PDB file of C-alpha atoms in Angstrom:
ATOM      1  CA  MET A   1      -8.309  -5.031 -19.158  1.00 64.00           C
ATOM      2  CA  GLU A   2      -4.992  -5.824 -17.519  1.00 74.00           C
ATOM      3  CA  ALA A   3      -3.961  -2.170 -17.689  1.00 77.00           C
ATOM      4  CA  TYR A   4      -7.069  -1.341 -15.729  1.00 78.00           C
ATOM      5  CA  LEU A   5      -6.305  -4.015 -13.157  1.00 83.00           C
ATOM      6  CA  ALA A   6      -2.978  -2.977 -12.659  1.00 85.00           C
ATOM      7  CA  ALA A   7      -4.102   0.710 -12.183  1.00 86.00           C
ATOM      8  CA  ILE A   8      -6.429  -0.480  -9.545  1.00 89.00           C
ATOM      9  CA  ALA A   9      -3.781  -2.432  -7.882  1.00 90.00           C
ATOM     10  CA  ALA A  10      -1.178   0.619  -7.874  1.00 91.00           C
ATOM     11  CA  ILE A  11      -3.886   2.816  -6.244  1.00 92.00           C
ATOM     12  CA  ALA A  12      -4.713   0.213  -3.893  1.00 92.00           C
ATOM     13  CA  LEU A  13      -1.195  -0.183  -2.690  1.00 93.00           C
ATOM     14  CA  ILE A  14      -0.920   3.671  -2.525  1.00 95.00           C
ATOM     15  CA  TYR A  15      -3.916   3.543  -0.296  1.00 94.00           C
ATOM     16  CA  VAL A  16      -2.172   0.796   1.852  1.00 94.00           C
ATOM     17  CA  LEU A  17       0.730   3.223   2.741  1.00 94.00           C
ATOM     18  CA  LEU A  18      -1.737   5.577   3.665  1.00 94.00           C
ATOM     19  CA  SER A  19      -3.812   3.312   5.751  1.00 94.00           C
ATOM     20  CA  LEU A  20      -0.534   2.038   7.516  1.00 93.00           C
ATOM     21  CA  GLY A  21       0.156   5.701   8.453  1.00 93.00           C
ATOM     22  CA  LEU A  22      -3.217   6.248   9.932  1.00 93.00           C
ATOM     23  CA  THR A  23      -2.985   3.006  11.655  1.00 92.00           C
ATOM     24  CA  LEU A  24       0.054   4.236  13.411  1.00 91.00           C
ATOM     25  CA  HIS A  25      -1.572   7.257  14.480  1.00 89.00           C
ATOM     26  CA  TYR A  26      -4.891   6.156  15.675  1.00 90.00           C
ATOM     27  CA  GLY A  27      -4.801   2.282  15.683  1.00 86.00           C
ATOM     28  CA  LEU A  28      -1.612   2.323  18.087  1.00 87.00           C
ATOM     29  CA  THR A  29      -1.537   5.850  19.617  1.00 86.00           C
ATOM     30  CA  GLY A  30      -5.269   6.850  19.786  1.00 86.00           C
ATOM     31  CA  LEU A  31      -4.594  10.063  17.637  1.00 87.00           C
ATOM     32  CA  ILE A  32      -7.729  11.003  15.936  1.00 88.00           C
ATOM     33  CA  ASN A  33      -6.216  12.433  12.773  1.00 91.00           C
ATOM     34  CA  PHE A  34      -8.790  13.817  10.488  1.00 92.00           C
ATOM     35  CA  GLY A  35      -6.179  15.494   8.278  1.00 92.00           C
ATOM     36  CA  HIS A  36      -4.255  12.863   7.026  1.00 94.00           C
ATOM     37  CA  VAL A  37      -4.737  14.070   3.069  1.00 95.00           C
ATOM     38  CA  GLY A  38      -2.514  17.287   4.332  1.00 95.00           C
ATOM     39  CA  PHE A  39       0.497  14.912   4.555  1.00 96.00           C
ATOM     40  CA  PHE A  40      -0.600  13.076   1.284  1.00 97.00           C
ATOM     41  CA  CYS A  41      -0.782  16.454  -0.312  1.00 96.00           C
ATOM     42  CA  ILE A  42       2.664  17.796   0.961  1.00 96.00           C
ATOM     43  CA  GLY A  43       4.456  14.721  -0.464  1.00 96.00           C
ATOM     44  CA  ALA A  44       2.657  14.855  -3.882  1.00 96.00           C
ATOM     45  CA  TYR A  45       3.456  18.362  -4.241  1.00 96.00           C
ATOM     46  CA  ALA A  46       7.102  18.112  -3.220  1.00 95.00           C
ATOM     47  CA  ALA A  47       8.048  15.373  -5.436  1.00 95.00           C
ATOM     48  CA  ALA A  48       6.261  16.813  -8.247  1.00 95.00           C
ATOM     49  CA  ILE A  49       7.961  20.135  -7.951  1.00 94.00           C
ATOM     50  CA  LEU A  50      11.614  19.002  -7.366  1.00 94.00           C
ATOM     51  CA  SER A  51      11.166  16.601 -10.513  1.00 92.00           C
ATOM     52  CA  THR A  52       9.714  19.078 -12.963  1.00 90.00           C
ATOM     53  CA  THR A  53      10.754  22.605 -11.949  1.00 85.00           C
ATOM     54  CA  GLY A  54      13.603  21.515  -9.988  1.00 79.00           C
ATOM     55  CA  GLY A  55      14.924  18.615 -12.278  1.00 81.00           C
ATOM     56  CA  MET A  56      15.674  16.671  -9.658  1.00 89.00           C
ATOM     57  CA  PRO A  57      15.870  12.953  -9.715  1.00 90.00           C
ATOM     58  CA  ILE A  58      12.865  11.120  -9.000  1.00 91.00           C
ATOM     59  CA  VAL A  59      14.605   9.434  -5.739  1.00 92.00           C
ATOM     60  CA  VAL A  60      15.489  12.881  -4.348  1.00 94.00           C
ATOM     61  CA  GLY A  61      11.797  13.815  -4.606  1.00 93.00           C
ATOM     62  CA  PHE A  62      10.628  10.775  -2.852  1.00 95.00           C
ATOM     63  CA  VAL A  63      13.033  11.509   0.128  1.00 95.00           C
ATOM     64  CA  ALA A  64      12.009  15.220   0.160  1.00 95.00           C
ATOM     65  CA  ALA A  65       8.143  14.146   0.522  1.00 96.00           C
ATOM     66  CA  ALA A  66       8.818  11.994   3.472  1.00 96.00           C
ATOM     67  CA  VAL A  67      11.142  14.636   5.020  1.00 96.00           C
ATOM     68  CA  LEU A  68       8.946  17.583   4.320  1.00 96.00           C
ATOM     69  CA  ALA A  69       5.605  15.833   5.255  1.00 96.00           C
ATOM     70  CA  GLY A  70       7.353  14.648   8.517  1.00 94.00           C
ATOM     71  CA  LEU A  71       8.562  18.072   9.253  1.00 95.00           C
ATOM     72  CA  ALA A  72       4.856  19.457   8.565  1.00 94.00           C
ATOM     73  CA  ALA A  73       3.651  17.144  11.748  1.00 93.00           C
ATOM     74  CA  TRP A  74       6.216  18.475  14.021  1.00 91.00           C
ATOM     75  CA  PRO A  75       4.700  21.935  14.763  1.00 87.00           C
ATOM     76  CA  ILE A  76       1.189  20.228  14.778  1.00 85.00           C
ATOM     77  CA  GLY A  77       2.171  17.906  17.238  1.00 80.00           C
ATOM     78  CA  LEU A  78       3.979  20.424  19.341  1.00 81.00           C
ATOM     79  CA  VAL A  79       0.857  22.791  19.400  1.00 74.00           C
ATOM     80  CA  SER A  80      -2.193  20.451  19.430  1.00 66.00           C
ATOM     81  CA  LEU A  81      -1.316  17.286  20.914  1.00 66.00           C
ATOM     82  CA  ARG A  82      -1.947  18.443  24.682  1.00 69.00           C
ATOM     83  CA  LEU A  83      -5.617  19.040  23.283  1.00 72.00           C
ATOM     84  CA  ARG A  84      -8.140  16.721  24.083  1.00 73.00           C
ATOM     85  CA  ASP A  85      -8.974  14.358  21.225  1.00 72.00           C
ATOM     86  CA  ASP A  86     -11.846  15.909  19.774  1.00 79.00           C
ATOM     87  CA  TYR A  87      -9.883  19.393  19.586  1.00 84.00           C
ATOM     88  CA  PHE A  88      -6.893  17.685  18.245  1.00 86.00           C
ATOM     89  CA  ALA A  89      -9.099  16.010  15.446  1.00 88.00           C
ATOM     90  CA  ILE A  90     -10.469  19.838  14.702  1.00 89.00           C
ATOM     91  CA  VAL A  91      -6.795  20.962  14.327  1.00 88.00           C
ATOM     92  CA  THR A  92      -5.704  18.283  11.846  1.00 91.00           C
ATOM     93  CA  LEU A  93      -8.770  18.655   9.921  1.00 92.00           C
ATOM     94  CA  GLY A  94      -8.042  22.517   9.628  1.00 92.00           C
ATOM     95  CA  PHE A  95      -4.167  21.728   8.796  1.00 93.00           C
ATOM     96  CA  SER A  96      -5.245  19.758   5.798  1.00 94.00           C
ATOM     97  CA  GLU A  97      -7.634  22.382   4.627  1.00 94.00           C
ATOM     98  CA  THR A  98      -4.852  24.945   5.092  1.00 94.00           C
ATOM     99  CA  VAL A  99      -2.442  22.949   2.792  1.00 95.00           C
ATOM    100  CA  ARG A 100      -4.941  22.826   0.229  1.00 95.00           C
ATOM    101  CA  LEU A 101      -5.747  26.392   0.160  1.00 95.00           C
ATOM    102  CA  VAL A 102      -1.744  26.979   0.190  1.00 94.00           C
ATOM    103  CA  VAL A 103      -1.291  24.811  -2.809  1.00 95.00           C
ATOM    104  CA  THR A 104      -4.307  26.599  -4.559  1.00 94.00           C
ATOM    105  CA  SER A 105      -3.154  30.029  -3.998  1.00 93.00           C
ATOM    106  CA  GLU A 106       0.738  29.890  -4.348  1.00 89.00           C
ATOM    107  CA  ARG A 107       0.810  29.960  -8.217  1.00 90.00           C
ATOM    108  CA  TRP A 108       4.524  30.833  -8.363  1.00 89.00           C
ATOM    109  CA  LEU A 109       5.107  27.527  -6.817  1.00 90.00           C
ATOM    110  CA  THR A 110       2.346  24.839  -7.145  1.00 91.00           C
ATOM    111  CA  ASN A 111       0.784  26.738 -10.614  1.00 90.00           C
ATOM    112  CA  GLY A 112      -2.409  27.095  -8.294  1.00 91.00           C
ATOM    113  CA  VAL A 113      -5.803  25.734  -9.722  1.00 91.00           C
ATOM    114  CA  GLN A 114      -3.980  24.430 -12.847  1.00 91.00           C
ATOM    115  CA  GLY A 115      -2.126  22.064 -11.055  1.00 92.00           C
ATOM    116  CA  ILE A 116       1.218  20.678 -12.321  1.00 94.00           C
ATOM    117  CA  PRO A 117       1.406  18.483 -15.378  1.00 92.00           C
ATOM    118  CA  GLY A 118       3.954  16.541 -16.937  1.00 89.00           C
ATOM    119  CA  ILE A 119       5.436  14.881 -13.696  1.00 91.00           C
ATOM    120  CA  PRO A 120       7.628  11.713 -15.063  1.00 90.00           C
ATOM    121  CA  ARG A 121       6.324   8.695 -14.407  1.00 87.00           C
ATOM    122  CA  LEU A 122       8.452   5.861 -12.970  1.00 84.00           C
ATOM    123  CA  PHE A 123      10.167   3.621 -15.143  1.00 76.00           C
ATOM    124  CA  GLU A 124       9.261   6.013 -18.313  1.00 71.00           C
ATOM    125  CA  GLY A 125      12.070   4.088 -20.164  1.00 64.00           C
ATOM    126  CA  LEU A 126       9.952   0.736 -20.493  1.00 66.00           C
ATOM    127  CA  GLY A 127       7.197   2.773 -22.390  1.00 64.00           C
ATOM    128  CA  VAL A 128       3.362   3.087 -21.208  1.00 64.00           C
ATOM    129  CA  GLY A 129       2.519  -0.534 -21.412  1.00 67.00           C
ATOM    130  CA  MET A 130       2.207  -3.517 -19.334  1.00 76.00           C
ATOM    131  CA  PRO A 131       6.175  -3.845 -18.506  1.00 79.00           C
ATOM    132  CA  SER A 132       6.305  -0.295 -16.834  1.00 81.00           C
ATOM    133  CA  ALA A 133       2.987  -1.112 -15.031  1.00 82.00           C
ATOM    134  CA  LEU A 134       4.513  -4.390 -13.762  1.00 86.00           C
ATOM    135  CA  ALA A 135       7.754  -2.458 -12.931  1.00 88.00           C
ATOM    136  CA  ILE A 136       5.818   0.263 -10.649  1.00 89.00           C
ATOM    137  CA  LEU A 137       3.807  -2.475  -8.718  1.00 91.00           C
ATOM    138  CA  GLY A 138       6.877  -4.258  -8.116  1.00 92.00           C
ATOM    139  CA  VAL A 139       8.311  -1.349  -6.593  1.00 93.00           C
ATOM    140  CA  LEU A 140       5.188  -0.305  -4.464  1.00 94.00           C
ATOM    141  CA  LEU A 141       4.984  -3.924  -3.328  1.00 94.00           C
ATOM    142  CA  ALA A 142       8.644  -3.763  -2.442  1.00 95.00           C
ATOM    143  CA  VAL A 143       7.978  -0.331  -0.363  1.00 94.00           C
ATOM    144  CA  ASN A 144       4.642  -1.903   1.346  1.00 94.00           C
ATOM    145  CA  ALA A 145       6.575  -5.120   2.469  1.00 95.00           C
ATOM    146  CA  ALA A 146       9.160  -2.694   3.697  1.00 94.00           C
ATOM    147  CA  ALA A 147       6.890  -0.388   5.530  1.00 93.00           C
ATOM    148  CA  VAL A 148       4.920  -3.683   7.029  1.00 93.00           C
ATOM    149  CA  TRP A 149       8.201  -5.120   8.371  1.00 93.00           C
ATOM    150  CA  LEU A 150       9.340  -1.923   9.969  1.00 92.00           C
ATOM    151  CA  PHE A 151       5.928  -1.471  11.161  1.00 90.00           C
ATOM    152  CA  PHE A 152       6.186  -5.134  12.892  1.00 89.00           C
ATOM    153  CA  ARG A 153       9.525  -4.053  14.266  1.00 91.00           C
ATOM    154  CA  LEU A 154       8.136  -0.752  15.912  1.00 90.00           C
ATOM    155  CA  VAL A 155       5.221  -2.729  17.332  1.00 87.00           C
ATOM    156  CA  LYS A 156       7.596  -5.080  19.033  1.00 88.00           C
ATOM    157  CA  SER A 157       9.989  -2.556  20.437  1.00 91.00           C
ATOM    158  CA  PRO A 158       9.809  -0.868  23.588  1.00 90.00           C
ATOM    159  CA  PHE A 159       8.723   2.318  21.891  1.00 90.00           C
ATOM    160  CA  GLY A 160       5.683   0.134  20.047  1.00 89.00           C
ATOM    161  CA  ARG A 161       4.701  -0.964  23.631  1.00 90.00           C
ATOM    162  CA  MET A 162       4.984   2.456  25.197  1.00 91.00           C
ATOM    163  CA  ILE A 163       2.552   4.347  22.404  1.00 90.00           C
ATOM    164  CA  GLU A 164      -0.109   1.234  22.946  1.00 89.00           C
ATOM    165  CA  ALA A 165       0.315   2.147  26.599  1.00 90.00           C
ATOM    166  CA  ILE A 166      -0.500   5.878  25.839  1.00 86.00           C
ATOM    167  CA  ARG A 167      -3.653   4.748  23.678  1.00 86.00           C
ATOM    168  CA  ASP A 168      -4.862   2.454  26.339  1.00 86.00           C
ATOM    169  CA  ASN A 169      -4.134   4.702  29.563  1.00 85.00           C
ATOM    170  CA  GLU A 170      -2.274   7.779  28.953  1.00 83.00           C
ATOM    171  CA  GLU A 171      -2.524   8.889  32.779  1.00 85.00           C
ATOM    172  CA  ALA A 172      -0.675   5.735  33.711  1.00 86.00           C
ATOM    173  CA  VAL A 173       2.096   6.664  31.436  1.00 86.00           C
ATOM    174  CA  ARG A 174       2.408   9.878  33.076  1.00 84.00           C
ATOM    175  CA  ALA A 175       2.311   8.254  36.531  1.00 85.00           C
ATOM    176  CA  LEU A 176       5.412   6.274  35.217  1.00 81.00           C
ATOM    177  CA  GLY A 177       7.347   9.271  34.391  1.00 83.00           C
ATOM    178  CA  LYS A 178       6.903   9.305  30.696  1.00 84.00           C
ATOM    179  CA  ASP A 179       5.883  12.356  28.543  1.00 82.00           C
ATOM    180  CA  PRO A 180       3.218  11.113  26.148  1.00 84.00           C
ATOM    181  CA  ALA A 181       3.467  14.380  24.083  1.00 82.00           C
ATOM    182  CA  ARG A 182       7.046  13.452  23.065  1.00 85.00           C
ATOM    183  CA  PHE A 183       5.925   9.901  21.801  1.00 88.00           C
ATOM    184  CA  LYS A 184       2.983  11.339  19.811  1.00 88.00           C
ATOM    185  CA  ILE A 185       4.922  13.646  17.897  1.00 89.00           C
ATOM    186  CA  ARG A 186       7.331  11.130  16.911  1.00 90.00           C
ATOM    187  CA  VAL A 187       4.312   8.860  16.030  1.00 92.00           C
ATOM    188  CA  LEU A 188       2.582  11.871  14.120  1.00 92.00           C
ATOM    189  CA  MET A 189       6.009  12.230  12.140  1.00 93.00           C
ATOM    190  CA  LEU A 190       6.556   8.938  11.169  1.00 93.00           C
ATOM    191  CA  GLY A 191       2.809   8.352  10.003  1.00 94.00           C
ATOM    192  CA  ALA A 192       3.251  11.758   8.203  1.00 95.00           C
ATOM    193  CA  ALA A 193       6.156  10.691   6.447  1.00 95.00           C
ATOM    194  CA  LEU A 194       4.671   7.318   5.113  1.00 95.00           C
ATOM    195  CA  ALA A 195       1.677   9.580   3.834  1.00 95.00           C
ATOM    196  CA  GLY A 196       4.328  11.574   2.174  1.00 96.00           C
ATOM    197  CA  ILE A 197       5.783   8.852   0.218  1.00 96.00           C
ATOM    198  CA  ALA A 198       2.395   7.559  -0.889  1.00 96.00           C
ATOM    199  CA  GLY A 199       1.862  11.109  -2.141  1.00 95.00           C
ATOM    200  CA  ALA A 200       5.095  11.047  -4.449  1.00 96.00           C
ATOM    201  CA  PHE A 201       3.954   7.487  -5.642  1.00 95.00           C
ATOM    202  CA  TYR A 202       0.857   9.042  -6.628  1.00 95.00           C
ATOM    203  CA  ALA A 203       2.115  12.130  -8.161  1.00 94.00           C
ATOM    204  CA  HIS A 204       4.432  10.102 -10.506  1.00 92.00           C
ATOM    205  CA  TYR A 205       1.930   7.465 -10.990  1.00 92.00           C
ATOM    206  CA  ILE A 206      -0.963   9.677 -12.213  1.00 91.00           C
ATOM    207  CA  GLY A 207       1.519  12.239 -13.899  1.00 90.00           C
ATOM    208  CA  TYR A 208      -0.651  15.380 -13.112  1.00 93.00           C
ATOM    209  CA  ILE A 209      -1.682  16.712  -9.769  1.00 94.00           C
ATOM    210  CA  VAL A 210      -4.087  19.426  -8.731  1.00 95.00           C
ATOM    211  CA  PRO A 211      -5.344  20.856  -5.253  1.00 94.00           C
ATOM    212  CA  ASP A 212      -9.062  19.006  -5.832  1.00 93.00           C
ATOM    213  CA  GLN A 213      -7.269  15.568  -5.761  1.00 93.00           C
ATOM    214  CA  PHE A 214      -6.401  16.301  -1.947  1.00 95.00           C
ATOM    215  CA  ILE A 215     -10.033  16.942  -0.426  1.00 92.00           C
ATOM    216  CA  PRO A 216     -10.873  15.596   3.291  1.00 92.00           C
ATOM    217  CA  LEU A 217     -12.802  12.661   1.219  1.00 89.00           C
ATOM    218  CA  VAL A 218      -9.608  11.103   0.703  1.00 92.00           C
ATOM    219  CA  THR A 219      -8.968  10.895   4.547  1.00 93.00           C
ATOM    220  CA  PHE A 220     -12.598   9.614   4.733  1.00 90.00           C
ATOM    221  CA  TYR A 221     -11.591   6.874   2.536  1.00 89.00           C
ATOM    222  CA  VAL A 222      -8.445   5.862   4.760  1.00 93.00           C
ATOM    223  CA  TRP A 223     -10.447   5.901   7.841  1.00 91.00           C
ATOM    224  CA  MET A 224     -13.130   3.767   5.878  1.00 88.00           C
ATOM    225  CA  ALA A 225     -10.384   1.216   4.981  1.00 90.00           C
ATOM    226  CA  ILE A 226      -9.014   0.726   8.569  1.00 91.00           C
ATOM    227  CA  ILE A 227     -12.356   0.563  10.259  1.00 88.00           C
ATOM    228  CA  MET A 228     -13.460  -2.198   7.750  1.00 87.00           C
ATOM    229  CA  GLY A 229     -10.047  -3.920   7.912  1.00 88.00           C
ATOM    230  CA  GLY A 230      -9.566  -3.546  11.613  1.00 85.00           C
ATOM    231  CA  VAL A 231      -8.483  -0.739  13.897  1.00 85.00           C
ATOM    232  CA  GLY A 232      -4.786  -1.280  15.214  1.00 82.00           C
ATOM    233  CA  ARG A 233      -3.916  -4.165  13.006  1.00 85.00           C
ATOM    234  CA  ILE A 234      -1.380  -4.218  10.197  1.00 87.00           C
ATOM    235  CA  SER A 235      -3.223  -7.016   8.408  1.00 88.00           C
ATOM    236  CA  GLY A 236      -6.617  -4.769   8.871  1.00 88.00           C
ATOM    237  CA  ALA A 237      -4.905  -1.731   6.908  1.00 90.00           C
ATOM    238  CA  ILE A 238      -3.916  -3.959   4.056  1.00 91.00           C
ATOM    239  CA  VAL A 239      -7.093  -5.837   3.821  1.00 90.00           C
ATOM    240  CA  GLY A 240      -9.423  -2.513   4.394  1.00 89.00           C
ATOM    241  CA  SER A 241      -7.681  -0.645   1.579  1.00 90.00           C
ATOM    242  CA  LEU A 242      -7.903  -3.518  -0.985  1.00 89.00           C
ATOM    243  CA  LEU A 243     -11.840  -3.869   0.108  1.00 87.00           C
ATOM    244  CA  LEU A 244     -12.159   0.009  -0.312  1.00 86.00           C
ATOM    245  CA  MET A 245     -11.021  -0.053  -3.865  1.00 86.00           C
ATOM    246  CA  LEU A 246     -13.395  -3.210  -4.389  1.00 83.00           C
ATOM    247  CA  PHE A 247     -16.152  -0.750  -3.130  1.00 79.00           C
ATOM    248  CA  LEU A 248     -15.082   2.192  -5.033  1.00 78.00           C
ATOM    249  CA  GLU A 249     -14.223   0.270  -8.381  1.00 76.00           C
ATOM    250  CA  GLY A 250     -17.190  -1.980  -8.256  1.00 70.00           C
ATOM    251  CA  SER A 251     -19.908   0.503  -7.584  1.00 67.00           C
ATOM    252  CA  ARG A 252     -18.463   2.032 -11.265  1.00 67.00           C
ATOM    253  CA  PHE A 253     -20.459  -0.924 -12.687  1.00 66.00           C
ATOM    254  CA  LEU A 254     -23.836  -0.513 -11.170  1.00 64.00           C
ATOM    255  CA  ARG A 255     -24.853   1.256 -14.243  1.00 62.00           C
ATOM    256  CA  ASP A 256     -25.113  -1.948 -15.934  1.00 65.00           C
ATOM    257  CA  VAL A 257     -27.561  -3.303 -13.142  1.00 67.00           C
ATOM    258  CA  VAL A 258     -29.543   0.319 -12.859  1.00 65.00           C
ATOM    259  CA  PRO A 259     -28.972   1.971 -16.202  1.00 65.00           C
ATOM    260  CA  PHE A 260     -31.692   4.758 -15.389  1.00 66.00           C
ATOM    261  CA  ILE A 261     -28.954   6.247 -13.056  1.00 69.00           C
ATOM    262  CA  SER A 262     -27.064   9.006 -14.942  1.00 69.00           C
ATOM    263  CA  ALA A 263     -23.559   9.220 -14.973  1.00 65.00           C
ATOM    264  CA  VAL A 264     -23.499  12.387 -12.786  1.00 67.00           C
ATOM    265  CA  ASP A 265     -26.060  10.748 -10.066  1.00 71.00           C
ATOM    266  CA  MET A 266     -23.765   7.517  -9.931  1.00 70.00           C
ATOM    267  CA  ALA A 267     -20.930   9.572  -8.414  1.00 69.00           C
ATOM    268  CA  SER A 268     -23.601  10.051  -5.415  1.00 73.00           C
ATOM    269  CA  VAL A 269     -24.568   6.607  -5.583  1.00 73.00           C
ATOM    270  CA  ARG A 270     -20.910   5.279  -5.078  1.00 72.00           C
ATOM    271  CA  ILE A 271     -20.799   7.475  -1.900  1.00 74.00           C
ATOM    272  CA  GLY A 272     -24.026   6.259  -0.675  1.00 77.00           C
ATOM    273  CA  ALA A 273     -22.584   2.525  -1.196  1.00 74.00           C
ATOM    274  CA  VAL A 274     -19.266   3.371   0.526  1.00 74.00           C
ATOM    275  CA  GLY A 275     -21.481   5.121   3.292  1.00 78.00           C
ATOM    276  CA  LEU A 276     -23.886   1.980   3.817  1.00 81.00           C
ATOM    277  CA  ALA A 277     -20.717  -0.535   3.964  1.00 78.00           C
ATOM    278  CA  LEU A 278     -19.191   1.767   6.578  1.00 78.00           C
ATOM    279  CA  VAL A 279     -22.587   1.768   8.873  1.00 84.00           C
ATOM    280  CA  LEU A 280     -22.860  -1.953   8.271  1.00 84.00           C
ATOM    281  CA  PHE A 281     -19.532  -2.626   9.604  1.00 81.00           C
ATOM    282  CA  THR A 282     -19.884  -0.304  12.431  1.00 79.00           C
ATOM    283  CA  LEU A 283     -23.203  -2.222  13.557  1.00 83.00           C
ATOM    284  CA  TYR A 284     -22.205  -5.901  13.017  1.00 82.00           C
ATOM    285  CA  ARG A 285     -18.525  -6.082  12.587  1.00 80.00           C
ATOM    286  CA  PRO A 286     -17.226  -2.848  14.691  1.00 79.00           C
ATOM    287  CA  GLN A 287     -13.833  -4.657  15.179  1.00 81.00           C
ATOM    288  CA  GLY A 288     -13.320  -4.990  11.365  1.00 81.00           C
ATOM    289  CA  LEU A 289     -12.525  -8.139   9.300  1.00 82.00           C
ATOM    290  CA  MET A 290      -9.107  -8.977  10.667  1.00 80.00           C
ATOM    291  CA  GLY A 291      -9.933  -7.658  14.213  1.00 70.00           C
ATOM    292  CA  ASP A 292     -10.247 -10.132  17.310  1.00 58.00           C
ATOM    293  CA  TYR A 293     -13.345 -12.247  16.797  1.00 46.00           C
ATOM    294  CA  THR A 294     -13.852 -12.280  20.433  1.00 44.00           C
ATOM    295  CA  ARG A 295     -14.456  -8.372  20.820  1.00 45.00           C
ATOM    296  CA  ARG A 296     -16.910  -6.128  19.713  1.00 44.00           C
TER     297      ARG A 296
END
């Protein structure tokens, strides 16, 4: 039971990193990013390839994951950030699917649909039991704490006030002589780098990655986390990610209540339960759990 709870906690902390990146994109800057999983995929494969085929230290893989995911966001921003929000959302969704098709087809690099097995786990020297699990949780907590601290510093800085102004009124920012596209590209790269780090943690924690782990549903889960927690709030990203894990893992035990549902059908029931929760939050708590109680 302890190992199961530790695994759920580790995945939840990885989702917190993803949620913080998407909060930076949408909550603070107003960028509708439907392709967040693409940066997550780039980070996971970069870390996995360097640590297995390349034989590089794990730390190098983490740095490469952040850098490559951030650089992948640069051309997207350069091409599409001058488009309207809905077109930008379509471009990012297409980007994530393109990334997944690339890692599926480029077998010489990614091993195609068979994926990359044997990815070294963090703290392998401590064994497979609770000591290594607790060490991984400690590192994830430290990285999340650092990300939250940097997030707070960013929000309180002139750069943070500028991107919030872009979210609220982009035309007014242009009238002040500022270039919103330049700020948007930086924000997109920062959020993508955070997703890349989350991908590196995911690869080294799971130990095996395949393209089917990086479908658009992952982006939907992250969107649901920030909507439930509160869009544009750091606490919302954290609470929303934890609540998402509660929904996803808690729904696994529905078979104890409704045993007549098969294991195959239970997957659809879980998605339905998550979708119902999102609808209810949208109707009755649109500002999220950590949002402003005076605003709807």
